[in-house]
Tab-separated table of C-alpha atoms in Angstrom:
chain	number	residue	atom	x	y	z
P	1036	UNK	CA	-25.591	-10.978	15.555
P	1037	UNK	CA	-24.172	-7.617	14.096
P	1038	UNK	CA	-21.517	-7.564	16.145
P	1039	UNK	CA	-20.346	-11.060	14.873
P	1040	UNK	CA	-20.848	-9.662	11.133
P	1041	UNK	CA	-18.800	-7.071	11.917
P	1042	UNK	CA	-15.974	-9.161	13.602
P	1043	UNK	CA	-16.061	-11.286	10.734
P	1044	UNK	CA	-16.071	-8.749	7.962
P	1045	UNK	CA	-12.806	-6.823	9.656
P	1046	UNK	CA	-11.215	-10.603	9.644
P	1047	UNK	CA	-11.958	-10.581	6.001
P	1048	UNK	CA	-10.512	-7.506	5.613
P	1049	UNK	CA	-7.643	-8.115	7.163
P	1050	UNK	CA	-6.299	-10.934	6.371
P	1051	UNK	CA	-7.385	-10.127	2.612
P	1052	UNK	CA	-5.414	-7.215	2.388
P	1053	UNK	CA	-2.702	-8.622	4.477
P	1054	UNK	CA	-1.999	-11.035	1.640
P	1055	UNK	CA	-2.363	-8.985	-1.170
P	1056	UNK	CA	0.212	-6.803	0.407
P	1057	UNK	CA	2.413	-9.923	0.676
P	1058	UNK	CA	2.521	-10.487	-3.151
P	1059	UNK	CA	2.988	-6.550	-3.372
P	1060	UNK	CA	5.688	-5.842	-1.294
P	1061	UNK	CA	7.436	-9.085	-2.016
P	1062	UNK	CA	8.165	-7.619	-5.812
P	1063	UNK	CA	9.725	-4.816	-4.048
P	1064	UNK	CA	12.015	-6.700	-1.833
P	1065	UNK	CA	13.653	-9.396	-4.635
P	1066	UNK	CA	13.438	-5.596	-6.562
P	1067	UNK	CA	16.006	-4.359	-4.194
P	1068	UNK	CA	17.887	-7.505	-3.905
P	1069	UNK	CA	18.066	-9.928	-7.195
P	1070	UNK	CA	15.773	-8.823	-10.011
P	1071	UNK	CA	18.485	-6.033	-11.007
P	1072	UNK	CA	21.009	-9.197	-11.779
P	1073	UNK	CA	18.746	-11.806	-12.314
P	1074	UNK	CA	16.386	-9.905	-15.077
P	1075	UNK	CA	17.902	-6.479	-15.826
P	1076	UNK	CA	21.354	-7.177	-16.588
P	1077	UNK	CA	23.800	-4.284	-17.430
P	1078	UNK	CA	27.228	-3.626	-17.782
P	1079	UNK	CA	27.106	-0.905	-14.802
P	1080	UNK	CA	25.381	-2.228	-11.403
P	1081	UNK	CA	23.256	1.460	-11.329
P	1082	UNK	CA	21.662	0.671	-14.426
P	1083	UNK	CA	20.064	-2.495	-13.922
P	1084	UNK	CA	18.973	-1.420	-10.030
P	1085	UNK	CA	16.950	1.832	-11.868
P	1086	UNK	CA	15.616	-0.591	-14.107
P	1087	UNK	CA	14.402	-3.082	-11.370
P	1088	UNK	CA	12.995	0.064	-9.243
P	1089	UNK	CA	11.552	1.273	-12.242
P	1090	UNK	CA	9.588	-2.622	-13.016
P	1091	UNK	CA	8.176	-2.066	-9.362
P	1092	UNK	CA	7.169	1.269	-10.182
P	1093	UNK	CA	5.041	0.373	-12.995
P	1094	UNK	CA	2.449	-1.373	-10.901
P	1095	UNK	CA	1.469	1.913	-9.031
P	1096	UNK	CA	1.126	3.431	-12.448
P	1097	UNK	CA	-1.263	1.158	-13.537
P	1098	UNK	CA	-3.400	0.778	-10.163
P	1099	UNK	CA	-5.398	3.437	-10.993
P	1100	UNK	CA	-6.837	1.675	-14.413
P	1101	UNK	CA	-7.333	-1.288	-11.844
P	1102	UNK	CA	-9.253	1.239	-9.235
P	1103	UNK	CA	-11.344	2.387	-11.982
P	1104	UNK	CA	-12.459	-1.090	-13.305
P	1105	UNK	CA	-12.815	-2.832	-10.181
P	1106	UNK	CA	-14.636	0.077	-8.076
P	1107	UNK	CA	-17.270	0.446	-10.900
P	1108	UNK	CA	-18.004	-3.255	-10.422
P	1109	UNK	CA	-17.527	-2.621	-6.216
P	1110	UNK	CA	-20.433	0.373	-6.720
P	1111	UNK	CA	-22.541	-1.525	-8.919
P	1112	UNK	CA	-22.868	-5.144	-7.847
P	1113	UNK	CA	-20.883	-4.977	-4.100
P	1114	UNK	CA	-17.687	-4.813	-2.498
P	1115	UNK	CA	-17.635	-8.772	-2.155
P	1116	UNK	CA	-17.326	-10.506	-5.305
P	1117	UNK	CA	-14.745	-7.895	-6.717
P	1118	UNK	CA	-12.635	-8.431	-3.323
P	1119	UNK	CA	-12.699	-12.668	-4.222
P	1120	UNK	CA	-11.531	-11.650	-7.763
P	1121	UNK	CA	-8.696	-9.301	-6.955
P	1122	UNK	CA	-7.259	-11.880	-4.477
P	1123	UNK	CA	-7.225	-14.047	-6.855
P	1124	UNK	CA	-5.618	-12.086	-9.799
P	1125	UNK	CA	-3.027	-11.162	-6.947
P	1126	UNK	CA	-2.362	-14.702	-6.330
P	1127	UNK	CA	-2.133	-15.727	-9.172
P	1128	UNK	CA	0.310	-13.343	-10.703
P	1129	UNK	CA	2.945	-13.355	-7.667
P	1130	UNK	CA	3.021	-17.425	-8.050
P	1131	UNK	CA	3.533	-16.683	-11.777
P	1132	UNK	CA	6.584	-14.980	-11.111
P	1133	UNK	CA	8.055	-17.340	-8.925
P	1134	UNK	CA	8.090	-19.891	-11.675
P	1135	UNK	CA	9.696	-17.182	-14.573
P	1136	UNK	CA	12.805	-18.587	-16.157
P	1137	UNK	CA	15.295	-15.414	-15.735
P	1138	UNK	CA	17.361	-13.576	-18.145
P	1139	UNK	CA	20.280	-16.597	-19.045
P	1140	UNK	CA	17.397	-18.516	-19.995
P	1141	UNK	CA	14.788	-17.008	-22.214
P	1142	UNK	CA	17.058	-13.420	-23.175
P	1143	UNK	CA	14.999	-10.445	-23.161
P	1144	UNK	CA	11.646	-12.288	-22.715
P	1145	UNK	CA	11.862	-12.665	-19.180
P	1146	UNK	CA	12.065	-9.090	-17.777
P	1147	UNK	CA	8.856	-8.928	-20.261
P	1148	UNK	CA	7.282	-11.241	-18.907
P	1149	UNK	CA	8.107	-9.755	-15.172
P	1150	UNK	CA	7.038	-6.815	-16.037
P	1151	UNK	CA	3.516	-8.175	-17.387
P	1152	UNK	CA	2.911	-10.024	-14.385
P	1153	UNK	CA	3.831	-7.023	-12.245
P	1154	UNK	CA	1.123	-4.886	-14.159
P	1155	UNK	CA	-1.042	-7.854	-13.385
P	1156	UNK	CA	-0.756	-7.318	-9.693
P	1157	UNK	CA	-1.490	-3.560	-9.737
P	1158	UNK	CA	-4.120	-3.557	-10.968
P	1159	UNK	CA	-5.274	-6.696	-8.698
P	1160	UNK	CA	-3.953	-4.033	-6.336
P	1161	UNK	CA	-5.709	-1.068	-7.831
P	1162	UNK	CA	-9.420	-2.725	-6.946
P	1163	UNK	CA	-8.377	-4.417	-3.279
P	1164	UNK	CA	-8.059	-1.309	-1.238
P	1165	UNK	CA	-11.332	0.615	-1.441
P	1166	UNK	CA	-13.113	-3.145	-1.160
P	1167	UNK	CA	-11.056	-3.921	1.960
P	1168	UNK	CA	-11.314	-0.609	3.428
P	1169	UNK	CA	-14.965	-0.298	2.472
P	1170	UNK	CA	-15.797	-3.755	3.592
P	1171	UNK	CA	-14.373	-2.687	6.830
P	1172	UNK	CA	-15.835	0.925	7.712
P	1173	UNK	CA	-19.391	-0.089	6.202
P	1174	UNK	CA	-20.035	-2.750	8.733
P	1175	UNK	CA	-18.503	-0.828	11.774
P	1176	UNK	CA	-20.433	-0.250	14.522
P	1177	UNK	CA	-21.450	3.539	15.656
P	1178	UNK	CA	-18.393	5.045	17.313
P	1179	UNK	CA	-15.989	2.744	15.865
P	1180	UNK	CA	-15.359	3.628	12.315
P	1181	UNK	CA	-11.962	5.131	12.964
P	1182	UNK	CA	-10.784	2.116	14.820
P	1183	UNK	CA	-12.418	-0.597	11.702
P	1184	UNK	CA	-11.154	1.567	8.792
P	1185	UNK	CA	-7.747	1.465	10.462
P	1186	UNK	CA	-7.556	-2.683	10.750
P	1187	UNK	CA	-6.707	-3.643	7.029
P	1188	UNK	CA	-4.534	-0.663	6.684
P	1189	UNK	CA	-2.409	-2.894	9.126
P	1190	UNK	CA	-2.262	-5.509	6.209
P	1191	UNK	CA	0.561	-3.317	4.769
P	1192	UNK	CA	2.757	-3.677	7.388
P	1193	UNK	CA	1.969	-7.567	8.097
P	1194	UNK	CA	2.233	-8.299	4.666
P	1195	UNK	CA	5.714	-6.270	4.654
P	1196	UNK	CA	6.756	-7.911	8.006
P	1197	UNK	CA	6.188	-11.994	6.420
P	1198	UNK	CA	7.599	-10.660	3.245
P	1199	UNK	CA	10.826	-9.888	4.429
P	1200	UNK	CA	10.740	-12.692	7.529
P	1201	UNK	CA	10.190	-14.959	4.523
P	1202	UNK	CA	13.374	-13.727	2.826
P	1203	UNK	CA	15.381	-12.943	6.049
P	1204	UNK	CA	14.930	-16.921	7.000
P	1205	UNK	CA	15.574	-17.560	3.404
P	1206	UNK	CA	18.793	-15.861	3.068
P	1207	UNK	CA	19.975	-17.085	6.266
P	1208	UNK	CA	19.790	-20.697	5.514
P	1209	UNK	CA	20.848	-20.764	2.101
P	1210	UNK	CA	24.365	-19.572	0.834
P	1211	UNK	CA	24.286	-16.476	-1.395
P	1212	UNK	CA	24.625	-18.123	-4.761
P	1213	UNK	CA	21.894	-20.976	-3.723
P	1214	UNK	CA	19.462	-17.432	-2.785
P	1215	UNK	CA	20.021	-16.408	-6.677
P	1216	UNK	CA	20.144	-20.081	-8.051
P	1217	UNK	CA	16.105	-20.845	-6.835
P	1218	UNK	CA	15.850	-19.307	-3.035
P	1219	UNK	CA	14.324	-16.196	-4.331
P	1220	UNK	CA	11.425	-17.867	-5.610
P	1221	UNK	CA	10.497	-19.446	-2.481
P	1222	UNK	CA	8.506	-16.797	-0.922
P	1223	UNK	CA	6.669	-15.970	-4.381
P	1224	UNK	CA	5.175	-19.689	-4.873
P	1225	UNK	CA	4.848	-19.896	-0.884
P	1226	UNK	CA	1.657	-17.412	-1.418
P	1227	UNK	CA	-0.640	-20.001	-3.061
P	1228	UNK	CA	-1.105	-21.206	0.426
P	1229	UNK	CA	-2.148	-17.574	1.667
P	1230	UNK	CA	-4.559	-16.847	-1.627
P	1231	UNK	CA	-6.427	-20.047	-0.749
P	1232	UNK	CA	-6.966	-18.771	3.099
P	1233	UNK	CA	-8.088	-15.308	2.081
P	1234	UNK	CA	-10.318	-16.553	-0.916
P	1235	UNK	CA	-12.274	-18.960	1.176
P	1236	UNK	CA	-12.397	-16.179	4.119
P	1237	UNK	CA	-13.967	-13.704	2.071
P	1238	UNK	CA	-16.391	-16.358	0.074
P	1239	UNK	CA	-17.972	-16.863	4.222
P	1240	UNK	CA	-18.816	-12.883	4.283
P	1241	UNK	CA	-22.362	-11.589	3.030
P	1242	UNK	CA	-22.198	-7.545	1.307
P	1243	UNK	CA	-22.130	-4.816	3.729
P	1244	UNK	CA	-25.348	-3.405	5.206
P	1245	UNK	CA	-24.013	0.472	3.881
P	1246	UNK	CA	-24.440	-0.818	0.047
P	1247	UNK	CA	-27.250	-2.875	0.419
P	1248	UNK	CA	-29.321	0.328	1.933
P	1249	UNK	CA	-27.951	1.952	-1.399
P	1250	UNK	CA	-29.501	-0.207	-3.487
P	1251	UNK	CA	-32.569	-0.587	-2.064
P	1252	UNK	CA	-33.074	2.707	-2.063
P	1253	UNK	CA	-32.497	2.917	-5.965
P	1254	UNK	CA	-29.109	5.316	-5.234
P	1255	UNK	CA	-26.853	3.301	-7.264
P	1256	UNK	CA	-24.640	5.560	-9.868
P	1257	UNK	CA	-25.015	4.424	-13.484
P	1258	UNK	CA	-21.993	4.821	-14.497
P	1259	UNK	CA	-19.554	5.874	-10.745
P	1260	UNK	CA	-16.501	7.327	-12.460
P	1261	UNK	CA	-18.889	10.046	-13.936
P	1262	UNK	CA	-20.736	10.718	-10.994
P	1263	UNK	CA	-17.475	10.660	-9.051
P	1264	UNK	CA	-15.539	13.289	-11.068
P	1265	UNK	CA	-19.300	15.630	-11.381
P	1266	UNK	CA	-19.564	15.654	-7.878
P	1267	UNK	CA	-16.760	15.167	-5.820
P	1268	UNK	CA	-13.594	16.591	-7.472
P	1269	UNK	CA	-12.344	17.678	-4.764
P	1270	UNK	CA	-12.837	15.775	-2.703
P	1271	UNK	CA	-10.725	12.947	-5.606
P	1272	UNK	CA	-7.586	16.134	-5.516
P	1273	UNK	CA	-7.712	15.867	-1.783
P	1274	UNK	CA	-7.363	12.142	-1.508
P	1275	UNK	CA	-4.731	12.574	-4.351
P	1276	UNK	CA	-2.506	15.052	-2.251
P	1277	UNK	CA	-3.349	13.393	1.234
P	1278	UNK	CA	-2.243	9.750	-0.383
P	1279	UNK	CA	1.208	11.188	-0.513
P	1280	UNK	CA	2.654	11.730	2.228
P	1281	UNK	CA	1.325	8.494	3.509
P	1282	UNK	CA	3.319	6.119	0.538
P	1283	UNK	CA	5.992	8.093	-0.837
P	1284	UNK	CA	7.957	7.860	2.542
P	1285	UNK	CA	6.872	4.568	3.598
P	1286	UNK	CA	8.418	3.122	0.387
P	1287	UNK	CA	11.522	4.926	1.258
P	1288	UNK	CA	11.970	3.474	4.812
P	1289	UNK	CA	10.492	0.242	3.903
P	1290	UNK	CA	12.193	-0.383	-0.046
P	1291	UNK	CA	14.326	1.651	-1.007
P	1292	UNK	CA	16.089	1.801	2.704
P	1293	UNK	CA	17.196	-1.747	2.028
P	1294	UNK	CA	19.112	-1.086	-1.154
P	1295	UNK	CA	20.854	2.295	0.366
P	1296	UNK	CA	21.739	0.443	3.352
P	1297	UNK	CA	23.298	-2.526	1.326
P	1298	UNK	CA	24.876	-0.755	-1.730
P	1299	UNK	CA	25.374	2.506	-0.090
P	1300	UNK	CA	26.570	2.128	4.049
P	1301	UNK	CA	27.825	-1.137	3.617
P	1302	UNK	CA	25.516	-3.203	6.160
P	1303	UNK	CA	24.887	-6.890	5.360
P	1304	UNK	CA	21.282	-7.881	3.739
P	1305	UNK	CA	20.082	-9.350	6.764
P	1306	UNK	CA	20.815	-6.153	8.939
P	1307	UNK	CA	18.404	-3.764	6.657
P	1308	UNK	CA	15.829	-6.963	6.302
P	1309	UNK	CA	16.001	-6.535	10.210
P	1310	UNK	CA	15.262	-3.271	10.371
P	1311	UNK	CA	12.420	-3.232	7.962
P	1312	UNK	CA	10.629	-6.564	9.866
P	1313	UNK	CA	10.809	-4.513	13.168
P	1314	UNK	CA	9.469	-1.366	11.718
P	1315	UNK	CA	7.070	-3.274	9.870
P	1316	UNK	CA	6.430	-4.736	13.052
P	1317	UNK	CA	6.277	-1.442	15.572
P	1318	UNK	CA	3.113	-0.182	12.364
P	1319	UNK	CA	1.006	-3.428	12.684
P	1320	UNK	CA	1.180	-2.907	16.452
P	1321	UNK	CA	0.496	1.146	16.554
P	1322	UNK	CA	-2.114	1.002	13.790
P	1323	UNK	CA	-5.867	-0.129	15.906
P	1324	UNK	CA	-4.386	1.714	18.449
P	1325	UNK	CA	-4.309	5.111	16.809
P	1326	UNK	CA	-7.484	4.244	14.564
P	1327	UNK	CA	-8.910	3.655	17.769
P	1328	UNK	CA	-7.888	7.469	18.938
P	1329	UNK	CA	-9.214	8.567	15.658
P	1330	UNK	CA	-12.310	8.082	17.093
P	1331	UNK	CA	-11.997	10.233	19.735
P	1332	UNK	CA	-9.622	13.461	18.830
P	1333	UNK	CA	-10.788	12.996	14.864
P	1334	UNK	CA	-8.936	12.205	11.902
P	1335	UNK	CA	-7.716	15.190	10.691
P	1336	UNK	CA	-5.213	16.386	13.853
P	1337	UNK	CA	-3.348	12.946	13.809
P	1338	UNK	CA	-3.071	13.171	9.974
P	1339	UNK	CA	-1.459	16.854	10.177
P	1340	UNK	CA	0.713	16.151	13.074
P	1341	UNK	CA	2.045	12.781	11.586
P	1342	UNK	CA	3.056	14.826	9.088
P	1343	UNK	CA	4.923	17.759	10.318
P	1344	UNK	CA	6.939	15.085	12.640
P	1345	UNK	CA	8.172	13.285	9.433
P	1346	UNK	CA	9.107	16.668	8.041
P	1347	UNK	CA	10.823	17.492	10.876
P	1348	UNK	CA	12.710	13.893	10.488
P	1349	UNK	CA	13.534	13.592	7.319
P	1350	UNK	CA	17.336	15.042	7.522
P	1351	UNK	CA	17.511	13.285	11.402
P	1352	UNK	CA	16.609	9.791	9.882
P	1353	UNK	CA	19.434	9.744	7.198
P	1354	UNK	CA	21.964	10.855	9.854
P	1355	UNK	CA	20.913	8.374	12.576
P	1356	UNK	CA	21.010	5.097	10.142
P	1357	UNK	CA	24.859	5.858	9.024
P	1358	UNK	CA	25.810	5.526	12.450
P	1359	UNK	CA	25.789	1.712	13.008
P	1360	UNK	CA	23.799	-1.310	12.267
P	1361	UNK	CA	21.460	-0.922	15.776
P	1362	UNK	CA	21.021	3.389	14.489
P	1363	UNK	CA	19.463	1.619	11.408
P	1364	UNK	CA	17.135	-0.095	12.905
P	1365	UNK	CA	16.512	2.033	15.846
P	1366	UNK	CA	15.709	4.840	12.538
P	1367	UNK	CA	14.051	2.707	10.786
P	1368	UNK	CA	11.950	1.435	13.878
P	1369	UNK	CA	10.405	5.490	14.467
P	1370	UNK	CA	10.330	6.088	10.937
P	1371	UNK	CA	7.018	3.479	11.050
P	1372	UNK	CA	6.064	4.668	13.704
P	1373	UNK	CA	5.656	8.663	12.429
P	1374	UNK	CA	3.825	6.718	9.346
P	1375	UNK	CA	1.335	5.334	11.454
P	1376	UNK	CA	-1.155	8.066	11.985
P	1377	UNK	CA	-1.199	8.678	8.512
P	1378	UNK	CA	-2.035	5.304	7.140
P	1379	UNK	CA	-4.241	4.291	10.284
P	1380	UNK	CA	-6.334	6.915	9.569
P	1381	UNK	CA	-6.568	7.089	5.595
P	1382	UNK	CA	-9.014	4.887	4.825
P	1383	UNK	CA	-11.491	6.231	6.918
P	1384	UNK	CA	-10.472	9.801	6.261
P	1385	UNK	CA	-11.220	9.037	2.454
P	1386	UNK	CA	-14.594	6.725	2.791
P	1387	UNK	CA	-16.329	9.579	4.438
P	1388	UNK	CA	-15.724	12.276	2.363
P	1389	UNK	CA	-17.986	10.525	-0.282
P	1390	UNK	CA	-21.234	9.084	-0.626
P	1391	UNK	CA	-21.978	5.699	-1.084
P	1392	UNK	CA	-23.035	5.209	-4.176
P	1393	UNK	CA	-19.227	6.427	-5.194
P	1394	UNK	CA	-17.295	5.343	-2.352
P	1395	UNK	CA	-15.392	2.765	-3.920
P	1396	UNK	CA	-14.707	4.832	-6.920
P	1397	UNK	CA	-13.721	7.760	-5.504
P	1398	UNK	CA	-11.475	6.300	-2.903
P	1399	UNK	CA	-10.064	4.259	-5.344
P	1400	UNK	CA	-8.931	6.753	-7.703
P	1401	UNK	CA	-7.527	8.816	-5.129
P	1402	UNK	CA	-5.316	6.691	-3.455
P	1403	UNK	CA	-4.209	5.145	-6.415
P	1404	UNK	CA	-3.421	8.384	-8.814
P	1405	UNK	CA	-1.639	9.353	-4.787
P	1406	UNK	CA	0.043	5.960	-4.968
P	1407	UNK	CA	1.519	6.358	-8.768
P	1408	UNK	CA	2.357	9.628	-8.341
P	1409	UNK	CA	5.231	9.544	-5.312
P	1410	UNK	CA	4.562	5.438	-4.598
P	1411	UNK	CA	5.771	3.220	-6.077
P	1412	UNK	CA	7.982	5.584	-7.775
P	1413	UNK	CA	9.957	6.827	-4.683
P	1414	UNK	CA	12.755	4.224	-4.511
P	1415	UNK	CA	13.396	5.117	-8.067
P	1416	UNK	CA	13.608	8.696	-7.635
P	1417	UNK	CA	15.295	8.516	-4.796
P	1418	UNK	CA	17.951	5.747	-6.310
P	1419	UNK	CA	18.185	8.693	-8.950
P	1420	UNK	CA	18.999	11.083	-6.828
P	1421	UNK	CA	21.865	9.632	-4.800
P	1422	UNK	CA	23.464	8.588	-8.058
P	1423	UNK	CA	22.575	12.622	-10.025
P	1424	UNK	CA	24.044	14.190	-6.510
P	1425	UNK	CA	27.389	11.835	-5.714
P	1426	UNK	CA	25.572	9.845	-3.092
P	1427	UNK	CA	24.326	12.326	-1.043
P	1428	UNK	CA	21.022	11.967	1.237
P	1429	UNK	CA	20.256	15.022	1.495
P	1430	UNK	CA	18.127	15.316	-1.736
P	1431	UNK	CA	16.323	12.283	-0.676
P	1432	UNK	CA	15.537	13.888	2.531
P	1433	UNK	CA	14.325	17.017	0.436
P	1434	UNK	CA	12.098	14.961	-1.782
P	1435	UNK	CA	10.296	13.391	1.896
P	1436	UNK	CA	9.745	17.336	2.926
P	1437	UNK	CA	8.408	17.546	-0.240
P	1438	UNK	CA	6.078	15.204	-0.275
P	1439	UNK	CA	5.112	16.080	3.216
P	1440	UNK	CA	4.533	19.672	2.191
P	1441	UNK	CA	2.063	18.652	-0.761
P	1442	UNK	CA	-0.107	16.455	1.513
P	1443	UNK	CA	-0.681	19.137	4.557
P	1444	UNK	CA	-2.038	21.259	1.659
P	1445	UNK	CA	-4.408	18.912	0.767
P	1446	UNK	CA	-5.996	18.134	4.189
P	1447	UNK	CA	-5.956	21.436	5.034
P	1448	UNK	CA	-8.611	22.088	2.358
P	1449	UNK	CA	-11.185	19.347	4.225
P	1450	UNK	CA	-13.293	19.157	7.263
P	1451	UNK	CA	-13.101	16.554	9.755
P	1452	UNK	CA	-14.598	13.778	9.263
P	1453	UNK	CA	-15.398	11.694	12.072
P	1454	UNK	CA	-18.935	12.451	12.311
P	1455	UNK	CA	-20.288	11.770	8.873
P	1456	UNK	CA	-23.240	9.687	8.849
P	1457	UNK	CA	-23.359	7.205	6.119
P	1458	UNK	CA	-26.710	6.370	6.547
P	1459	UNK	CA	-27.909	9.987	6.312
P	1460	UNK	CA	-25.883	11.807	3.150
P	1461	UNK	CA	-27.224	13.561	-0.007
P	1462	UNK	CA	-25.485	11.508	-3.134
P	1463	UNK	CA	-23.596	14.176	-4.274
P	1464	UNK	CA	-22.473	15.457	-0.664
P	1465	UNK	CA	-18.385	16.257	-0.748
P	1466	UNK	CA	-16.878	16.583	2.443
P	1467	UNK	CA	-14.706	19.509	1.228
C-alpha cells in the first residue's frame, strides 16, 4: 500500500512540475523568438531583444516573494493544497498570454500586461518547486530518496522538450509571417489541456506521511520564514550559491543558445529548436538515472564534479557550436548532459539539509533567491555581453566559470547528505 502512495505521489510530482515548466519555459522560447517584435518594439533589433530577455527575467525576480508565500502555507497546512493552487495560477496566466492583443493593437498596454502575467507565473513558480520536490522525497521509500527527489527535477527538461516540440512543429507548418500573425499563441492556450491533467492528478494524492508526523507531533513553525532564517542561515546561503551553477548555465544552453545561434551564427530557427529538444531530451533521460546513483556514491561528489566539467567546458562549448549546424547540437546535446548531476541531485541535496517543519521554506527561498540571482537573468546578461564586447563568446563563457566557481564554494561548506533521517532530526538541525 505504501509503495503505491509513493508511485502515485512521484506521478504527481512529475507530471505537476512537468507542466508548470511548460508554461515557464514557453515565455522564454516566444522571448527569444517574437516577443522582442511583437511587444517590445524598437528602432534597433538589440534593444527590443534586451527588453524581451529582461520581461523573462522578471519572473525569477519575483519567485522568491512566491516561495515565501506559498511555502508558509506548504509548512503550515501541507504541501498538497498549495501544489493544486500554484498549478492553477500557472495555468492560468500562460493561457492569459496567449490571448494578449500585441503592441499594434493596444500601444504600450500590452508589454504591461505581458509583463503582469509573467510576474503571475513566478510566483506560481516560486511555490511549485519545494511542493513538488517535497511531495516527492517525503513519501520515498528508505534508500531511495536520491532517486524520488531527482524525478520532478526531470519536469524541467520535459516541459522544455514539449515547449519547443510544440513550437518546432509550429514553425514548420506555418509560414513565418502566419508564426507572428497567431502561430505563436498556439502552444500558450494549448496548456489548458495540461493544467486540467495535473490539477485533477494532484486532487487524487493524500499529504505526505513526513508532514503529517510533524504535526502530530505539535512541531509545526508559527511563523517558517522566522524560524528558517534563526536557524538555518546557512544552510538558506548554501542553497543560494549551490542553485547557481545549476540555472544560470542551463538557461544559457537552453534560452539564450537559441537567440545566439539565430541572430549571431546564422543557423535557421528550427536548427537551434533542434538542438535544445535533444538536449532537453538527453536530461529527462540521464536524470533517475543519476538520482538513482545519488543514492549510492552521495550527493555531494556528483554535484562537485558536474561542476568542474562545465567549467572545464565553458570555452569548448562556444567553439564546438560555430562549427556547423550538427556541432550545435552535438554541443548543445553534452551541455545537458554536464547539467544533469547538478539538477538531479538538488532537490534532495536541499530537503535534507533542513528540518521539516521548514523544509518548504527554506528550500524555497534558496533556490529561488539562486534562481533570480544568475536565472532567469543569464540570457540577458549574456545578450549584454556579446553586444558590450563586439560579439564575442568569450565573456559569456567567463560569466559560466563564474557561476561555476560561486557554487563549488557553497557545497564545499556542507556535509553530505544522503543519510539524514527525516524522521529522526532536532527542529533546528542545519546540515552545515
Amino acid at each position: 500500500m505504501q509503495s503505491q502512495l509513493s508511485r502515485r505521489a512521484l506521478i504527481a510530482s512529475l507530471v505537476g512540475t512537468t507542466i508548470e515548466w511548460y508554461d515557464y519555459f514557453l515565455y522564454g522560447t516566444m522571448a527569444a523568438l517574437v516577443f522582442n517584435t511583437l511587444f517590445f518594439q524598437s528602432e534597433d533589433p538589440v534593444v527590443g531583444l534586451i527588453l524581451s530577455f529582461a520581461s523573462f527575467a522578471v519572473a525569477f525576480f519575483i519567485r522568491p516573494l512566491g516561495g515565501v508565500i506559498f511555502s508558509h502555507f506548504g509548512d503550515k497546512i501541507g504541501r498538497k493544497k498549495v501544489l493544486i493552487l500554484t498549478l492553477f495560477l500557472m495555468g492560468g496566466a500562460t493561457i492569459l498570454i496567449g490571448l494578449l492583443p500585441t503592441y499594434e493593437v493596444i500601444g504600450v498596454w500590452a508589454p504591461i500586461l505581458l509583463v503582469t502575467l509573467r510576474l503571475v507565473q513566478g510566483i506560481a513558480m516560486g511555490g511549485e518547486w519545494g511542493g513538488a520536490i517535497l511531495l516527492a522525497v517525503e513519501y520515498a521509500p528508505e534508500g531511495k530518496r536520491g532517486f524520488f527527489g531527482s524525478v520532478p527535477q526531470m519536469g524541467s527538461p520535459i516541459g522544455m522538450l514539449l515547449g519547443t516540440l510544440v513550437v518546432t512543429i509550429v514553425t514548420s507548418v506555418l509560414s513565418e509571417s502566419q508564426f507572428l500573425a497567431w502561430g505563436w499563441r498556439v502552444p500558450f492556450i494549448l496548456s489548458i489541456f495540461l493544467v486540467f491533467v495535473g490539477i485533477w492528478i494532484r486532487k487524487g494524492i493524500d499529504e505526505t506521511p513526513v508532514f503529517k508526523e510533524s504535526q502530530q507531533k505539535g512541531e509545526v513553525a508559527r511563523v517558517p520564514l522566522f524560524h528558517t532564517f534563526r536557524y538555518h542561515w546557512k544552510a538558506v546561503l548554501i542553497a543560494v550559491g549551490a542553485k547557481v551553477v545549476e540555472t544560470g548555465p542551463y538557461f544559457i544552453f537552453a534560452v539564450f543558445i537559441i537567440t545566439y545561434a539565430t541572430k549571431y551564427l546564422g543557423y535557421s530557427s528550427t536548427i537551434a529548436l533542434n538542438a535544445v529538444t535533444l538536449g532537453a531530451l538527453v536530461a529527462a533521460i540521464m536524470i533517475p538515472f543519476i538520482g538513482s546513483l545519488s543514492d549510492r556514491v552521495g550527493r555531494k561528489p556528483l554535484f562537485i564534479w558536474a561542476t568542474v566539467i562545465t567549467i572545464l567546458f565553458a570555452f569548448p562549448y562556444f567553439y564546438l557550436i560555430s562549427l556547423g549546424p550538427v556541432w550545435l547540437i552535438i554541443g548543445t546535446m553534452l551541455a545537458f548532459a554536464l547539467w544533469v548531476p547538478t539538477t538531479a541531485v538538488l532537490g534532495t541535496l536541499f530537503s535534507e539539509i533542513f528540518s521539516t517543519n521548514v523544509r518548504y521554506t527554506g528550500i524555497s527561498i534558496g533556490y529561488m533567491i539562486g534562481g533570480a540571482l544568475f536565472g532567469g537573468t543569464a540570457p540577458l546578461i549574456a545578450t549584454l555581453l556579446l553586444n558590450r564586447y563586439n560579439d564575442s563568446s568569450a565573456p559569456v563563457a567567463l560569466f559560466i566559470i563564474v557561476m561555476g566557481v560561486i557554487s563549488l564554494i557553497a557545497i564545499f561548506c556542507t556535509r553530505e547528505t544522503k543519510d539524514v533521517n527525516f524522521t529522526k532530526e532536532d527542529s533546528n538541525k542545519a546540515s552545515v
